[in-house]
Amino acid sequence: MNETLIRLRLSFFLGLRSLRRGNIGSLVMTVVIIGMVFTNMIFLPSVITGAINLFVEQTIEYSSGNVLIEPKEDAEVIEDLEDLLARVNRVPGVLRAAPHNNIGGVMKFKGSRLAGSVIAIRPRDEVLVTGVSKMIREGQYLGEGDTGVIIIGNYVAGHKDKSEDLMPSLGGVRTGDSIDVEFTNGVTRTYRVKGIFETKSYMADQAVFITWDELESIKRQKVDQATEVLIKTVPGEDDEEVKLSLIGMGIQEKIKTWNDLLGKAFAQVVQSYGVINSISTIVSIVIAIVVIFIVIMIKTLNNRRQIGILKAIGIHRTTITFSYVFQVIILALMGIVFGLLILLAMDRYFTVYPIVFPDGDIRPAFTIADIVTNAVLLFIASAIAGFIPAWMIAREDILTAMRG
Amino acid sequence: MIRTTNLSKTYYLGVVEVPALRGVSFEIHRGDFLGLMGPSGSGKSTLLHLLGLLDFPTTGTIRINGMDVSEMDDDERTDYRLRKMGYIFQDYALVGELTVLENVMLTAMAQGKSENECRKASEEILSVVGLSERLKHLPKELSGGEQQRVAIARSMVNRPIILFADEPCANLDTTNSRAVLDQFHTINEELGQTIVMVSHEEWHKEYFHRIVYLKDGQIDRDEDRRSHSA
Ligand SMILES: Nc1ncnc2c1ncn2[C@@H]1O[C@H](COP(=O)(O)OP(=O)(O)O)[C@@H](O)[C@H]1O
Ligand SMILES: [Mg+2]
């Protein structure tokens, strides 16, 4: 056997017994602290991942669908809509396409004015593509062919007391109320509010919807144009593949998956969160290092005499140092396992009781990548924190150490 | 086997010089059972530490089998202590977290033998010192005499060329002291084990073949007792 292996084997032999026959209280305390530190390291990124997941889900579900078609480079609208829809709906992997025609407008209600998106939809297609219809807070969703009615987002409806509003609002609109909308083409119409939806997505809840028939009545003509077309893909289908199929069909409009849309915004959000996360990780690591350093320092100081004896009878100082490193490694592993158990319990808990934020219920997402990265970090930090005090004491002069 | 030339050791306590050894030249022969005697503070432990490669002389040389030990580096000294030397201290110096058997196995394992081999050798030597029934006990569960016998077993398991014992009976009653000395006598007689033992008990003399008396860090008298007794 080679010298290093012999030493490591003996280190392990010594370390294991020292842990087993050492102070149980300090062992449990160390494991619990490492476990808590590990939980703490994982928790923040998991909330961030949960928030990102929520944002992605909301974007797909209420704003963009899986794939979004936008007007060509220099165009304001998508032309020949019917032809496009027919083609898109035939592409394998496409569940349904829903056109949106966004005509801006100013809404008025009891002296409040609010400029925003007024989007014409085709309810029959829309319910297959977005989830807004499932998020009606009061009243009803638009029916195919409805005219004279409008449904509005929760933020648009707002509260009577505007100080309760997170966003500009019309100041407490209820179902059945009438609101006036002044369109950009100069037409003004009065609508009865048929329903109010609350998706909790900031973007979606600031919109209002009318039917395509209503739009055509405002414009006094058939509308074969859209400002965007949302596509829902068949569940399990790769959105990127569907996008390629659409391009392959010769569609000239801009085609973007949700990932393309979120790409830039995402990178920025992730970067900002990354900074917060790094700080939290560093603090956790420092706590772990300090605790382990102190535990091993105390242990080695108490064992000074024994370390002297071991050296006197010919045990190499590396063997002695690593006997402590092994103890720390075992403590760190136990701590990480303990931390994983806490995380498992938290995962169960948050599945049932998510954290409630104004923009949705965040369920912390514990990713394998976060767990592995932080476990490795904590592990390395622990090993170093254990190594240093052990190394210092093991270097001491034999007779000095033996005097204790 | 071990020859010292003009060995001296001075401790420095701040600016105060404490000369513990002053020019010790003598030789230890293979198979010796040598007693180092002398009043307290005469330098017995200091000399033993230098011979046992636990400390460094201020001046002078130690040669073991012709090799100047000052030429060994730290790792070589550690390895030499492990493989060639055995140590027994006044307060037993056992590892408290290890059982009797593990304490003895420790030095055997450090030599890289298999765990089974170490266990066998250790059990064998522990039965020689009469502790077969105590293998799984921790040191704190044993009497002083038993602990010192564990220490003897530990020092012997690697078959050292020389055994150093610094007042091994200082904490033992007469019965236990005799047991330890008898043990030394046996291994010296039967295995030809070279032993250097520090003592200041007059009655220990009867066990030694040879006695080196120290006084004020110098050899006062070197007495060969075999010529008298044999
Ligand atoms: N580490 C030390 N520092 C300073 N002085 C020491 C040290 N060790 C021993 N001495 C001194 O050296 C002298 C010899 O000590 P020692 O070898 O222990 O004597 P003995 O073992 O014969 O009683 C004594 O005066 C003692 O005080
Ligand atoms: Mg002494």
XYZ file of C-alpha atoms and ligand atoms in Angstrom:
662
model
C 0.000 0.000 0.000
C 1.338 3.427 -0.702
C 2.222 5.844 2.066
C -0.609 8.318 1.421
C -3.228 5.576 1.408
C -1.876 4.115 4.636
C -2.095 7.528 6.261
C -5.594 8.243 4.975
C -6.794 4.852 6.139
C -5.448 5.515 9.603
C -6.912 9.054 9.573
C -10.289 7.583 8.802
C -9.881 4.967 11.537
C -8.979 7.655 14.092
C -11.536 10.206 12.902
C -14.442 7.803 12.918
C -13.697 6.626 16.447
C -13.150 10.120 17.699
C -16.588 11.089 16.400
C -18.231 7.982 17.810
C -16.687 8.255 21.236
C -16.500 12.037 21.368
C -19.036 14.497 22.707
C -22.497 13.680 21.295
C -23.833 17.134 22.171
C -21.252 18.961 20.106
C -21.734 16.491 17.251
C -25.492 17.052 17.159
C -25.084 20.816 17.471
C -22.599 20.943 14.606
C -24.773 18.766 12.363
C -27.847 20.878 13.111
C -26.009 24.135 12.399
C -24.571 22.829 9.126
C -28.041 21.557 8.204
C -29.591 24.960 8.919
C -26.890 26.768 6.989
C -27.465 24.437 4.060
C -31.222 25.006 4.189
C -30.603 28.728 4.281
C -28.276 28.508 1.284
C -30.905 26.670 -0.759
C -33.983 28.592 0.348
C -33.306 31.973 -1.253
C -32.430 30.634 -4.718
C -35.461 28.343 -4.501
C -37.765 31.302 -3.886
C -36.123 33.142 -6.778
C -36.515 30.106 -9.044
C -40.116 29.825 -7.862
C -40.728 33.484 -8.727
C -39.162 33.026 -12.151
C -41.253 29.903 -12.773
C -44.371 31.826 -11.813
C -43.442 34.666 -14.144
C -42.856 32.236 -17.013
C -46.138 30.455 -16.365
C -48.039 33.725 -16.208
C -46.442 35.003 -19.378
C -47.344 31.862 -21.311
C -50.766 31.484 -19.773
C -52.001 35.082 -19.994
C -49.801 37.149 -22.300
C -47.975 35.379 -25.080
C -48.999 31.760 -25.386
C -46.228 29.303 -26.153
C -45.410 30.929 -29.459
C -46.247 34.464 -30.526
C -46.548 35.826 -34.067
C -45.891 39.542 -34.459
C -46.073 41.853 -37.506
C -43.210 41.888 -40.008
C -40.280 44.203 -39.445
C -41.755 47.447 -40.749
C -45.435 46.587 -40.499
C -47.866 47.717 -37.793
C -50.217 44.776 -38.179
C -50.405 41.235 -39.470
C -52.301 41.205 -42.775
C -54.343 38.384 -44.322
C -55.195 37.074 -40.887
C -57.723 34.435 -41.930
C -55.296 32.866 -44.329
C -52.547 32.903 -41.705
C -54.765 31.363 -39.014
C -55.836 28.585 -41.330
C -52.240 27.759 -42.112
C -51.046 27.989 -38.530
C -53.828 25.777 -37.205
C -52.735 23.037 -39.603
C -49.156 22.921 -38.291
C -48.514 19.766 -36.280
C -47.977 20.595 -32.626
C -50.223 23.669 -32.732
C -53.275 23.278 -30.518
C -54.890 26.567 -31.485
C -54.051 30.065 -32.644
C -55.869 33.096 -31.196
C -55.616 36.530 -32.832
C -55.445 39.742 -30.801
C -56.144 43.151 -32.211
C -55.002 45.794 -29.817
C -56.634 49.154 -30.451
C -55.588 51.628 -27.831
C -58.234 53.587 -25.999
C -58.990 55.832 -23.093
C -61.451 54.447 -20.561
C -63.614 56.731 -18.482
C -65.598 55.922 -15.375
C -67.084 58.446 -12.926
C -64.407 61.038 -13.621
C -61.503 58.607 -13.733
C -59.606 58.314 -16.991
C -57.243 55.532 -17.866
C -55.363 55.003 -21.118
C -54.544 51.398 -21.938
C -54.798 48.364 -24.149
C -58.215 47.487 -25.465
C -57.824 44.107 -27.082
C -60.276 42.498 -29.444
C -60.385 38.723 -29.158
C -62.277 35.784 -30.589
C -63.595 34.148 -27.434
C -63.967 30.695 -28.999
C -60.281 30.609 -29.940
C -59.143 32.569 -26.914
C -60.425 30.085 -24.322
C -58.339 27.374 -26.007
C -55.196 29.481 -25.910
C -55.099 31.669 -22.779
C -56.243 31.069 -19.229
C -57.943 34.421 -18.679
C -61.392 32.830 -19.020
C -60.636 30.656 -15.986
C -59.709 33.661 -13.880
C -63.011 35.561 -13.827
C -63.288 37.192 -10.414
C -66.863 38.346 -10.884
C -69.384 38.308 -13.720
C -68.732 36.323 -16.879
C -66.267 35.896 -19.703
C -67.009 37.241 -23.188
C -69.189 35.065 -25.392
C -68.639 34.692 -29.150
C -70.542 37.488 -30.894
C -71.100 39.603 -27.764
C -71.393 43.323 -28.482
C -71.772 46.271 -26.167
C -69.896 44.522 -23.393
C -66.338 44.560 -22.120
C -64.376 42.554 -19.588
C -61.697 44.309 -17.622
C -58.609 43.342 -15.626
C -58.516 43.546 -11.895
C -56.082 46.453 -11.859
C -58.197 48.401 -14.322
C -61.260 47.900 -12.106
C -59.332 48.994 -9.029
C -60.750 50.041 -5.695
C -63.054 52.904 -4.728
C -60.278 54.074 -2.464
C -57.484 54.443 -4.967
C -54.821 54.302 -2.250
C -55.514 50.547 -2.147
C -54.557 50.195 -5.812
C -51.184 48.868 -6.917
C -51.696 50.281 -10.438
C -53.611 53.189 -11.982
C -57.305 52.242 -12.097
C -60.803 53.414 -12.882
C -61.535 53.594 -9.183
C -63.746 50.678 -8.237
C -65.649 49.383 -11.255
C -68.070 46.496 -10.590
C -69.775 44.067 -12.945
C -72.785 45.719 -14.509
C -71.266 49.218 -14.351
C -70.991 51.178 -17.591
C -67.688 52.615 -18.791
C -66.975 54.817 -21.780
C -64.130 54.032 -24.127
C -62.741 56.627 -26.491
C -60.899 54.869 -29.318
C -57.952 56.296 -31.186
C -60.028 56.576 -34.377
C -62.271 59.063 -32.548
C -65.201 56.723 -31.900
C -66.539 56.666 -28.337
C -68.688 53.798 -27.070
C -70.304 52.916 -23.791
C -69.881 49.369 -22.535
C -71.463 47.350 -19.821
C -68.853 45.525 -17.766
C -69.643 41.835 -18.214
C -66.880 40.486 -16.031
C -63.684 41.289 -14.145
C -60.721 38.920 -14.330
C -57.867 38.530 -11.916
C -54.893 36.498 -13.120
C -52.421 38.153 -10.713
C -50.130 38.803 -13.681
C -49.305 42.532 -13.697
C -49.368 42.648 -17.472
C -52.603 40.733 -18.019
C -54.602 42.417 -15.298
C -54.041 45.832 -16.869
C -55.823 44.848 -20.099
C -59.458 44.983 -21.159
C -61.089 42.776 -23.776
C -63.885 43.223 -26.302
C -65.029 40.786 -28.988
C -63.922 40.744 -32.602
C -67.526 41.506 -33.619
C -67.421 44.635 -31.475
C -64.168 45.648 -33.136
C -65.706 45.228 -36.580
C -68.675 47.303 -35.515
C -66.342 50.102 -34.343
C -64.388 49.968 -37.596
C -67.591 49.434 -39.623
C -65.856 46.741 -41.683
C -64.493 43.216 -41.624
C -61.135 43.117 -39.873
C -58.626 40.718 -41.427
C -55.718 42.069 -39.415
C -54.222 41.350 -36.025
C -51.567 42.982 -33.887
C -50.449 39.582 -32.626
C -51.386 35.935 -32.840
C -50.976 33.759 -29.749
C -50.351 30.074 -30.292
C -50.931 27.336 -27.787
C -48.895 24.224 -28.514
C -49.910 20.663 -27.760
C -48.718 19.807 -24.216
C -45.322 18.106 -24.296
C -44.502 19.595 -27.677
C -41.176 21.447 -28.006
C -42.103 25.091 -28.650
C -38.876 25.645 -30.541
C -39.792 22.822 -32.947
C -43.221 24.348 -33.535
C -41.592 27.698 -34.238
C -39.322 26.039 -36.820
C -42.318 24.320 -38.448
C -44.072 27.690 -38.707
C -41.020 29.254 -40.311
C -40.804 26.222 -42.559
C -44.358 26.913 -43.773
C -43.128 30.187 -45.182
C -44.724 32.504 -42.645
C -43.061 35.878 -43.058
C -44.127 37.413 -39.739
C -41.890 37.486 -36.661
C -42.241 34.247 -34.733
C -41.054 34.089 -31.134
C -41.288 31.451 -28.447
C -41.923 32.594 -24.861
C -38.262 31.927 -24.250
C -37.257 34.360 -27.015
C -39.609 36.946 -25.545
C -38.362 36.608 -21.993
C -34.756 36.125 -22.977
C -33.444 39.607 -22.369
C -35.656 40.570 -19.457
C -34.776 37.281 -17.928
C -31.033 37.632 -18.148
C -31.344 40.932 -16.310
C -33.618 39.614 -13.567
C -31.455 36.557 -13.079
C -28.376 38.745 -12.824
C -29.900 41.010 -10.183
C -31.109 38.058 -8.168
C -27.702 36.480 -8.639
C -26.056 39.323 -6.719
C -28.484 39.018 -3.794
C -28.060 35.300 -3.850
C -24.253 35.459 -3.824
C -24.304 37.695 -0.765
C -26.620 35.316 1.057
C -24.455 32.345 0.056
C -21.286 34.047 1.260
C -22.869 34.875 4.620
C -24.009 31.259 5.007
C -20.588 29.917 4.113
C -18.883 32.260 6.555
C -21.208 31.081 9.334
C -20.459 27.453 8.468
C -16.722 28.094 8.359
C -16.691 29.908 11.687
C -18.744 27.229 13.444
C -16.658 24.371 12.101
C -13.427 26.215 12.739
C -14.388 26.784 16.378
C -15.613 23.234 16.889
C -12.419 21.728 15.510
C -10.230 24.323 17.224
C -11.745 23.412 20.598
C -11.483 19.738 19.841
C -7.841 19.927 18.791
C -6.916 22.141 21.730
C -8.539 19.643 24.095
C -6.671 16.871 22.310
C -3.301 18.619 22.250
C -1.721 16.075 24.540
C -3.137 13.207 22.568
C -1.829 14.744 19.357
C 1.603 14.976 20.993
C 1.415 11.319 22.022
C 0.397 10.214 18.539
C 3.317 12.084 17.038
C 5.700 10.673 19.658
C 4.787 7.092 18.823
C 5.408 7.790 15.150
C 2.024 8.767 13.708
C 2.633 11.269 10.921
C 1.184 14.755 11.380
C -0.681 14.425 8.072
C -2.504 11.401 9.475
C -3.480 13.439 12.515
C -4.581 16.479 10.512
C -6.710 14.382 8.211
C -8.294 12.498 11.079
C -9.933 15.830 11.893
C -10.678 16.609 8.261
C -12.472 13.258 8.027
C -14.523 14.137 11.084
C -15.508 17.428 9.492
C -16.346 15.701 6.224
C -18.615 13.268 8.033
C -20.198 16.127 10.017
C -20.722 18.110 6.815
C -22.305 15.115 5.083
C -24.611 14.503 8.024
C -25.446 18.211 8.128
C -26.237 18.272 4.423
C -28.440 15.193 4.747
C -30.209 16.861 7.676
C -30.609 20.013 5.573
C -32.064 17.951 2.720
C -34.636 16.504 5.102
C -35.626 20.019 6.181
C -35.892 21.050 2.516
C -38.035 18.018 1.768
C -40.367 18.983 4.589
C -40.433 22.588 3.343
C -41.182 21.416 -0.185
C -44.171 19.452 1.108
C -45.320 22.415 3.153
C -45.052 25.007 0.387
C -46.846 22.727 -2.057
C -49.865 22.998 0.192
C -49.280 26.546 1.461
C -47.422 28.589 -1.179
C -45.994 31.988 -0.274
C -48.588 34.588 -1.281
C -47.301 37.574 -3.223
C -49.439 40.240 -4.969
C -48.369 38.842 -8.319
C -49.145 35.254 -7.502
C -48.456 32.315 -5.227
C -44.792 31.471 -5.227
C -43.860 27.901 -4.567
C -40.137 27.665 -3.800
C -38.523 25.458 -6.431
C -35.634 23.368 -5.122
C -33.494 22.591 -8.133
C -30.911 19.836 -8.280
C -28.386 22.348 -9.609
C -28.799 24.638 -6.566
C -28.648 21.712 -4.165
C -25.536 20.197 -5.733
C -23.703 23.529 -6.086
C -24.380 24.571 -2.511
C -23.628 21.124 -1.100
C -20.269 21.138 -2.860
C -19.528 24.689 -1.675
C -20.458 23.888 1.900
C -18.492 20.682 1.765
C -15.318 22.368 0.539
C -15.709 25.220 3.027
C -16.160 22.718 5.868
C -13.122 20.712 4.880
C -10.978 23.861 4.814
C -12.417 25.121 8.101
C -11.567 21.790 9.724
C -8.183 21.466 8.115
C -6.698 24.747 9.319
C -6.939 24.333 13.114
C -5.981 20.656 12.885
C -2.988 21.507 10.731
C -1.855 24.216 13.145
C -1.962 21.967 16.194
C -0.461 18.974 14.402
C 2.571 21.078 13.502
C 3.371 21.742 17.130
C 6.545 20.489 18.740
C 6.029 16.992 20.205
C 7.092 17.643 23.779
C 5.260 20.981 23.966
C 2.091 19.275 22.789
C 2.578 16.346 25.164
C 2.774 18.675 28.145
C -0.808 19.576 27.106
C 23.898 0.234 19.046
C 23.312 3.839 20.116
C 26.312 6.028 20.777
C 26.181 9.595 22.000
C 29.102 11.961 21.807
C 29.340 15.049 23.958
C 25.562 15.429 24.028
C 24.263 18.628 25.549
C 20.903 20.304 25.777
C 20.225 23.803 26.983
C 16.713 25.115 27.508
C 16.093 28.797 27.179
C 13.508 30.342 29.441
C 13.468 33.834 28.042
C 16.990 35.042 28.717
C 17.696 32.386 31.345
C 19.720 29.399 30.155
C 18.936 26.070 31.763
C 21.668 23.521 30.942
C 19.804 20.195 31.285
C 22.547 18.022 29.778
C 26.239 18.854 29.683
C 28.410 16.639 27.523
C 27.007 13.141 27.808
C 28.956 10.466 25.960
C 27.987 6.841 26.359
C 26.847 3.808 24.475
C 23.805 1.555 24.663
C 24.396 -2.037 23.607
C 21.990 -4.405 21.951
C 20.124 -6.432 24.574
C 20.848 -3.985 27.380
C 18.298 -3.450 30.128
C 19.655 -0.086 31.132
C 18.515 2.005 34.074
C 18.886 5.793 33.923
C 18.950 6.994 37.492
C 19.714 10.172 39.344
C 18.037 12.884 41.332
C 15.070 14.836 40.067
C 16.145 17.456 37.538
C 19.383 15.686 36.710
C 18.437 15.396 33.019
C 17.156 11.814 32.762
C 13.998 12.647 30.803
C 15.875 15.088 28.630
C 18.389 12.411 27.673
C 15.646 9.894 26.977
C 13.849 12.369 24.709
C 17.011 12.991 22.725
C 17.715 9.275 22.365
C 14.096 8.646 21.380
C 14.218 11.303 18.637
C 11.523 13.330 20.383
C 13.758 16.375 20.737
C 16.958 17.834 19.312
C 20.282 18.210 21.152
C 21.885 21.634 21.408
C 25.291 20.156 20.587
C 26.772 16.684 20.247
C 25.786 13.722 18.125
C 23.696 10.587 18.402
C 24.521 7.651 16.193
C 22.179 4.727 15.873
C 23.827 1.704 14.283
C 26.444 4.073 12.917
C 23.974 6.546 11.389
C 24.077 10.160 12.547
C 20.460 10.974 13.415
C 20.946 14.689 12.744
C 20.914 13.752 9.060
C 17.340 12.554 9.201
C 14.569 14.932 8.211
C 11.328 15.224 10.125
C 9.492 12.542 8.146
C 12.363 10.118 8.524
C 12.479 10.695 12.272
C 8.718 10.101 12.508
C 9.041 6.913 10.508
C 12.001 5.787 12.587
C 10.066 6.321 15.815
C 7.174 4.326 14.398
C 9.126 1.354 13.112
C 12.163 1.103 15.329
C 11.341 2.620 18.690
C 8.863 1.963 21.463
C 7.804 4.443 24.150
C 6.298 4.083 27.575
C 5.476 7.172 29.587
C 4.787 7.793 33.227
C 1.111 8.574 32.610
C 0.561 5.726 30.093
C -0.209 8.112 27.211
C -2.954 5.998 25.700
C -5.420 7.391 23.168
C -8.597 7.868 25.193
C -10.975 7.494 22.259
C -9.560 4.107 21.270
C -10.163 0.741 22.925
C -7.324 -1.333 24.340
C -7.119 -3.323 21.126
C -7.307 -0.227 18.903
C -4.571 1.525 20.881
C -2.250 -1.340 20.126
C -3.407 -1.748 16.522
C -2.766 1.914 15.853
C 0.997 1.728 15.409
C 0.731 -1.540 13.516
C -1.783 0.025 11.132
C 0.449 3.033 10.655
C 2.991 0.628 9.176
C 0.517 -0.290 6.484
C -0.285 -3.815 7.530
C -3.785 -5.095 6.844
C -6.360 -4.579 9.555
C -6.613 -8.335 10.146
C -2.895 -8.727 10.448
C -2.754 -5.819 12.906
C -5.608 -7.244 14.923
C -3.947 -10.632 15.164
C -0.577 -9.246 16.173
C -2.195 -6.914 18.707
C -4.342 -9.613 20.288
C -1.298 -11.790 20.575
C 0.814 -9.184 22.338
C -2.108 -8.200 24.582
C -2.455 -11.793 25.702
C 1.263 -11.764 26.572
C 0.657 -8.820 28.947
C -2.467 -10.569 30.274
C -5.160 -8.285 28.872
C -7.015 -10.661 26.548
C -10.200 -10.084 28.494
C -10.033 -6.300 28.135
C -9.713 -5.797 24.384
C -12.903 -3.774 23.974
C -12.444 -1.594 27.048
C -11.534 2.066 26.895
C -8.420 3.193 28.789
C -10.478 5.032 31.407
C -12.134 1.737 32.342
C -8.791 0.176 33.322
C -6.579 0.450 36.393
C -3.243 2.269 36.124
C -1.349 -1.009 36.078
C -3.526 -2.356 33.281
C -3.153 0.857 31.285
C 0.612 0.658 31.567
C 0.502 -2.927 30.298
C -1.516 -1.686 27.285
C 1.213 0.892 26.708
C 3.831 -1.851 26.855
C 1.858 -3.915 24.349
C 1.552 -0.881 22.071
C 5.272 -0.164 22.268
C 6.121 -3.796 21.500
C 3.728 -4.556 18.654
C 6.073 -3.179 16.004
C 9.029 -5.144 17.409
C 11.156 -2.034 18.041
C 14.923 -2.231 18.227
C 14.788 -0.244 21.445
C 12.222 0.522 24.119
C 12.250 3.799 26.074
C 10.431 3.999 29.378
C 10.292 7.226 31.398
C 9.422 6.385 35.010
C 6.779 3.845 33.932
C 6.078 2.870 37.542
C 5.831 6.353 39.024
C 2.035 6.209 39.284
C 1.797 2.533 40.256
C 1.767 0.725 43.568
C 4.468 -1.844 44.313
C 2.474 -4.827 43.048
C 1.716 -3.194 39.729
C 5.239 -1.819 39.465
C 6.599 -5.332 39.901
C 4.238 -6.598 37.220
C 5.558 -3.995 34.793
C 9.187 -4.623 35.687
C 8.671 -8.379 35.410
C 7.212 -7.805 31.985
C 10.290 -5.827 30.968
C 12.519 -8.517 32.418
C 10.704 -11.181 30.410
C 10.853 -9.433 27.061
C 14.471 -8.513 27.661
C 15.394 -12.093 28.547
C 13.242 -13.922 26.036
C 13.281 -11.589 23.046
C 16.555 -9.824 23.768
C 14.646 -6.541 23.754
C 16.886 -3.549 24.409
C 15.306 -1.338 27.086
C 16.272 2.050 28.487
C 14.293 2.906 31.590
C 14.349 6.043 33.713
C 13.750 5.505 37.414
C 14.598 6.957 40.761
C 13.381 4.056 42.871
C 16.266 2.284 44.604
C 14.553 -1.100 44.523
C 14.285 -1.050 40.705
C 18.045 -1.478 40.534
C 17.791 -5.236 40.942
C 16.137 -5.458 37.497
C 18.751 -3.502 35.530
C 21.817 -4.994 33.883
C 23.463 -1.672 33.876
C 22.805 1.674 35.535
C 23.874 5.077 34.281
C 23.704 7.666 37.057
C 23.139 11.274 36.018
C 23.908 14.279 38.127
C 23.545 17.892 37.019
C 23.301 16.840 33.405
C 26.442 14.756 33.409
C 27.197 11.069 33.794
C 28.173 10.534 37.389
C 28.673 6.771 37.328
C 28.164 3.921 34.827
C 27.651 0.672 36.670
C 27.562 -2.746 35.033
C 25.608 -5.017 37.363
C 25.778 -8.261 35.418
C 29.403 -8.780 36.386
C 28.317 -8.541 40.053
C 25.202 -10.643 39.920
C 26.200 -13.247 37.337
N 10.941 22.314 28.513
C 11.789 22.751 29.435
N 12.033 24.046 29.531
C 12.903 24.512 30.428
N 13.567 23.745 31.273
C 13.385 22.439 31.233
C 12.460 21.866 30.309
N 12.445 20.504 30.482
C 13.321 20.261 31.460
N 13.868 21.408 31.925
C 14.878 21.531 32.965
O 15.967 20.715 32.597
C 16.449 20.049 33.703
C 16.394 18.549 33.490
O 15.067 18.139 33.441
P 14.617 16.638 33.223
O 15.367 16.059 32.092
O 13.157 16.600 33.150
O 15.092 15.956 34.595
P 14.672 14.595 35.230
O 13.881 13.838 34.276
O 15.971 13.939 35.563
O 13.916 14.918 36.466
C 15.628 20.517 34.899
O 16.295 21.572 35.514
C 14.373 21.001 34.274
O 13.809 22.032 35.051
Mg 11.900 13.115 34.332
